[in-house]
């Protein structure tokens, strides 16, 4: 049974006249008759009766009409879905991101992209940079927004955001209202950081900057999320160096003060596998590049 057989069957079932059905299909009557015979042989039942009074559907033919229409509709839907996936307008795109991207324009980027790709499903996963690298290598993510310069082989990248780190201090801290603060001025303070397992590059960078400023924290509190870091600082449990964008979190009880060391920055890169033949991914990367 071929889709051609179904189209011919439905034309004849609706016209109940070989001449009109053939004309509708832009073929002659003999090929139409042959295709109907082939379909009946494939189904194993007579679908039409032919006599001097014309053509009539049998009971089997009447039962076959809705099934034939459904099969053709499914085939049409499948073809349309395949075209839309090929054109980047349908399917799924799995996007990984670290939490700070929520304050760096990611929601706005996603809204604009979704508006231009309404049938494309965006699957968002909040993951640490290390987790994203693992998922990208295993092809469980199509694209990731990471805070690490460690780009695996076979991946392309674009720098999306480069922002300074700022001092996050409790409101009651003597330097909370300072215009700028040097790392050496935080000597003796306990340090609150995102844990080494979640963000090894950031963790190592922060401790290295403190060491270069002659500051060895008496205690280091390691947490999994940036908002947890800010929240712990707000409760007077230490100070932190955080991306400037976290000022937009509007959490109470903390002050964000620029660092004298302006070169202490926090970069965000967008990563995706090189040469991936996926139009939706290409469209998304172009949208990211326009922002970056």
Coordinates of C-alpha atoms in Angstrom, one line a residue:
X1 CA 0.0 0.0 0.0
X2 CA 1.3 3.4 -1.0
X3 CA 0.2 6.9 -0.2
X4 CA -0.7 7.3 -3.9
X5 CA -3.2 4.5 -3.5
X6 CA -4.9 6.3 -0.5
X7 CA -5.2 9.5 -2.5
X8 CA -6.7 7.8 -5.4
X9 CA -9.1 5.8 -3.2
X10 CA -10.3 9.0 -1.4
X11 CA -10.8 10.8 -4.7
X12 CA -13.0 8.0 -6.0
X13 CA -14.8 7.6 -2.7
X14 CA -15.8 11.3 -2.8
X15 CA -16.6 11.5 -6.5
X16 CA -18.1 7.9 -6.9
X17 CA -17.3 8.3 -10.6
X18 CA -14.1 7.1 -12.3
X19 CA -14.1 9.8 -14.9
X20 CA -14.5 12.7 -12.5
X21 CA -12.1 11.2 -10.0
X22 CA -9.5 10.7 -12.8
X23 CA -10.0 14.2 -13.9
X24 CA -9.6 15.5 -10.4
X25 CA -6.3 13.6 -10.0
X26 CA -5.1 14.7 -13.5
X27 CA -4.7 11.1 -14.7
X28 CA -6.6 8.8 -17.1
X29 CA -9.1 6.2 -16.0
X30 CA -6.9 3.1 -16.6
X31 CA -4.2 4.0 -14.1
X32 CA -6.9 4.9 -11.5
X33 CA -8.6 1.6 -12.0
X34 CA -5.3 -0.2 -11.7
X35 CA -4.3 1.6 -8.5
X36 CA -7.7 0.8 -6.9
X37 CA -7.3 -2.8 -7.7
X38 CA -3.8 -2.8 -6.2
X39 CA -5.2 -1.2 -3.0
X40 CA -8.0 -3.7 -2.7
X41 CA -5.5 -6.5 -3.1
X42 CA -3.3 -5.0 -0.4
X43 CA -6.2 -4.4 2.0
X44 CA -7.7 -7.9 1.2
X45 CA -11.2 -6.6 0.7
X46 CA -13.3 -5.1 -2.0
X47 CA -13.7 -1.4 -1.4
X48 CA -16.0 -0.5 -4.3
X49 CA -18.8 -2.1 -6.2
X50 CA -19.0 -1.3 -9.9
X51 CA -22.2 -1.8 -11.9
X52 CA -24.4 -0.2 -14.5
X53 CA -25.6 2.3 -12.0
X54 CA -22.1 3.6 -11.2
X55 CA -19.6 3.2 -8.3
X56 CA -20.6 2.6 -4.7
X57 CA -18.5 2.1 -1.6
X58 CA -18.8 -1.3 0.1
X59 CA -19.1 -1.6 3.8
X60 CA -15.4 -2.2 3.9
X61 CA -14.8 0.9 1.8
X62 CA -16.9 3.0 4.1
X63 CA -14.9 1.8 7.1
X64 CA -11.7 2.5 5.2
X65 CA -12.4 6.1 4.4
X66 CA -11.7 7.7 7.8
X67 CA -8.6 5.5 8.2
X68 CA -7.2 6.6 4.8
X69 CA -7.8 10.2 5.7
X70 CA -6.1 9.8 9.0
X71 CA -3.1 8.1 7.4
X72 CA -2.7 10.9 4.8
X73 CA -3.1 13.5 7.5
X74 CA -0.4 11.8 9.6
X75 CA 1.9 11.7 6.6
X76 CA 1.3 15.4 5.9
X77 CA 2.0 16.3 9.5
X78 CA 5.1 14.2 9.6
X79 CA 6.4 15.8 6.4
X80 CA 5.6 19.3 7.8
X81 CA 7.4 18.5 11.1
X82 CA 10.5 17.3 9.3
X83 CA 10.6 20.5 7.2
X84 CA 10.2 22.7 10.2
X85 CA 12.9 20.8 12.1
X86 CA 15.2 21.2 9.1
X87 CA 14.4 24.9 8.9
X88 CA 14.9 25.3 12.7
X89 CA 11.3 26.1 13.4
X90 CA 10.3 23.0 15.3
X91 CA 11.9 20.3 17.5
X92 CA 13.8 21.0 20.7
X93 CA 16.8 23.0 21.7
X94 CA 18.5 22.1 25.1
X95 CA 20.1 25.1 26.7
X96 CA 22.3 25.0 29.8
X97 CA 23.1 28.0 31.9
X98 CA 24.6 29.1 35.2
X99 CA 22.4 31.1 37.5
X100 CA 24.1 34.4 37.0
X101 CA 22.9 34.4 33.4
X102 CA 19.4 35.2 34.7
X103 CA 20.8 38.7 35.5
X104 CA 22.9 39.1 32.3
X105 CA 20.2 39.3 29.6
X106 CA 19.4 35.6 29.1
X107 CA 15.6 35.9 29.8
X108 CA 15.4 38.7 27.2
X109 CA 17.4 36.8 24.7
X110 CA 15.2 33.7 25.1
X111 CA 12.0 35.8 24.8
X112 CA 13.1 37.4 21.5
X113 CA 14.3 34.0 20.1
X114 CA 11.1 32.2 21.1
X115 CA 9.0 34.9 19.4
X116 CA 10.8 34.2 16.1
X117 CA 10.6 30.4 16.6
X118 CA 7.2 29.9 18.3
X119 CA 7.0 26.1 17.5
X120 CA 10.5 25.4 18.7
X121 CA 10.6 24.0 22.3
X122 CA 13.4 25.5 24.4
X123 CA 14.4 23.2 27.2
X124 CA 16.3 25.1 29.9
X125 CA 18.6 23.5 32.5
X126 CA 20.4 25.4 35.2
X127 CA 23.7 23.7 35.7
X128 CA 27.2 24.7 37.0
X129 CA 29.9 25.3 34.4
X130 CA 31.4 21.9 35.1
X131 CA 28.1 20.1 34.8
X132 CA 27.4 21.9 31.5
X133 CA 30.8 20.8 30.1
X134 CA 30.0 17.2 30.9
X135 CA 26.6 17.4 29.3
X136 CA 27.9 19.2 26.2
X137 CA 30.5 16.5 25.6
X138 CA 27.8 13.8 26.0
X139 CA 25.6 15.7 23.5
X140 CA 22.9 16.1 26.2
X141 CA 23.0 19.9 25.7
X142 CA 22.9 21.7 22.4
X143 CA 24.4 24.9 23.8
X144 CA 25.7 26.1 27.2
X145 CA 26.5 29.4 28.9
X146 CA 29.6 28.7 31.1
X147 CA 32.0 30.7 33.3
X148 CA 35.2 28.9 32.4
X149 CA 37.9 29.4 29.8
X150 CA 38.3 25.6 29.5
X151 CA 36.7 24.9 26.2
X152 CA 36.7 21.2 25.2
X153 CA 38.1 20.2 21.8
X154 CA 35.5 20.2 19.0
X155 CA 33.5 23.1 20.4
X156 CA 33.1 26.7 19.2
X157 CA 32.6 29.6 21.6
X158 CA 31.7 33.3 21.7
X159 CA 32.3 35.6 24.6
X160 CA 28.8 36.8 25.8
X161 CA 29.5 38.9 28.9
X162 CA 32.7 40.2 30.6
X163 CA 31.8 41.8 33.9
X164 CA 33.9 42.9 36.9
X165 CA 33.7 41.1 40.2
X166 CA 32.6 43.4 43.0
X167 CA 32.8 43.1 46.8
X168 CA 29.6 41.8 48.4
X169 CA 29.5 43.1 52.0
X170 CA 26.9 43.0 54.8
X171 CA 25.2 46.4 55.1
X172 CA 26.7 46.8 58.6
X173 CA 30.2 46.4 57.3
X174 CA 32.5 49.5 57.7
X175 CA 33.2 49.5 53.9
X176 CA 29.6 49.0 52.8
X177 CA 29.3 52.6 51.8
X178 CA 32.8 53.0 50.4
X179 CA 33.1 54.2 46.8
X180 CA 35.7 51.5 46.1
X181 CA 37.4 48.8 48.1
X182 CA 40.8 47.1 47.7
X183 CA 41.2 43.4 48.3
X184 CA 43.8 44.1 50.9
X185 CA 41.2 46.0 52.9
X186 CA 39.2 42.8 53.4
X187 CA 42.1 41.1 55.2
X188 CA 40.9 39.0 58.1
X189 CA 37.4 38.5 56.8
X190 CA 35.8 35.1 56.3
X191 CA 35.1 34.4 52.6
X192 CA 31.9 33.1 51.1
X193 CA 32.4 31.5 47.7
X194 CA 30.7 29.1 45.2
X195 CA 32.2 25.7 45.9
X196 CA 35.2 24.2 44.2
X197 CA 33.1 21.3 42.9
X198 CA 30.5 23.6 41.3
X199 CA 32.9 26.2 39.8
X200 CA 36.5 25.2 40.1
X201 CA 37.9 28.0 37.9
X202 CA 36.1 30.8 39.8
X203 CA 37.0 29.2 43.2
X204 CA 40.7 29.0 42.3
X205 CA 40.7 32.5 40.8
X206 CA 39.1 34.1 43.9
X207 CA 41.5 32.5 46.4
X208 CA 44.5 33.4 44.1
X209 CA 43.4 37.1 44.0
X210 CA 43.1 37.1 47.8
X211 CA 46.5 35.5 48.2
X212 CA 48.1 38.1 45.9
X213 CA 46.6 40.8 48.0
X214 CA 48.1 39.3 51.1
X215 CA 44.8 38.0 52.4
X216 CA 44.3 34.5 53.6
X217 CA 40.7 34.1 54.8
X218 CA 40.4 32.5 58.3
X219 CA 37.4 30.6 57.1
X220 CA 36.0 29.8 53.6
X221 CA 32.3 29.0 53.3
X222 CA 31.5 27.0 50.1
X223 CA 28.0 27.1 48.7
X224 CA 26.4 25.8 45.5
X225 CA 24.5 28.8 44.3
X226 CA 25.3 32.5 43.8
X227 CA 22.1 33.6 45.6
X228 CA 23.1 31.5 48.5
X229 CA 26.4 33.2 48.6
X230 CA 24.8 36.7 48.7
X231 CA 22.2 35.5 51.3
X232 CA 24.9 34.2 53.7
X233 CA 26.8 37.5 53.4
X234 CA 23.6 39.4 54.2
X235 CA 23.5 37.5 57.5
X236 CA 26.9 38.7 58.4
X237 CA 28.8 35.4 57.9
X238 CA 31.5 36.8 55.7
X239 CA 32.2 38.7 52.5
X240 CA 32.3 37.6 48.9
X241 CA 33.5 38.6 45.5
X242 CA 30.6 38.2 43.1
X243 CA 29.8 39.1 39.5
X244 CA 28.5 42.7 39.2
X245 CA 25.2 41.4 37.6
X246 CA 24.1 40.0 41.0
X247 CA 23.4 43.6 42.0
X248 CA 20.2 43.1 40.0
X249 CA 19.1 40.3 42.4
X250 CA 17.8 43.0 44.8
X251 CA 18.5 40.8 47.9
X252 CA 18.3 42.9 51.1
X253 CA 21.0 43.2 53.6
X254 CA 24.0 43.5 51.4
X255 CA 26.0 46.2 49.6
X256 CA 27.9 45.8 46.3
X257 CA 31.1 47.8 46.2
X258 CA 33.4 48.1 43.2
X259 CA 36.9 46.6 43.5
X260 CA 40.0 48.7 43.1
X261 CA 41.4 45.8 41.1
X262 CA 39.3 46.5 38.0
X263 CA 41.0 43.6 36.1
X264 CA 39.3 41.0 38.3
X265 CA 36.6 40.0 35.8
X266 CA 34.0 37.3 35.3
X267 CA 33.6 36.1 31.8
X268 CA 30.6 34.2 30.3
X269 CA 31.1 32.1 27.2
X270 CA 28.5 30.4 25.0
X271 CA 29.7 26.9 23.8
X272 CA 28.3 24.6 21.2
X273 CA 29.7 21.6 19.2
X274 CA 31.4 22.6 16.0
X275 CA 29.9 21.6 12.7
X276 CA 26.5 20.6 14.2
X277 CA 24.0 20.4 11.3
X278 CA 21.0 21.8 13.3
X279 CA 19.4 24.9 11.9
X280 CA 17.7 25.8 15.2
X281 CA 21.2 25.8 16.9
X282 CA 22.6 27.9 14.1
X283 CA 19.8 30.4 14.5
X284 CA 20.3 30.5 18.3
X285 CA 24.0 31.0 18.0
X286 CA 23.5 33.9 15.6
X287 CA 21.1 35.5 18.1
X288 CA 23.7 35.1 20.8
X289 CA 26.4 36.6 18.6
X290 CA 24.2 39.6 17.9
X291 CA 24.0 40.2 21.6
X292 CA 27.7 39.5 22.3

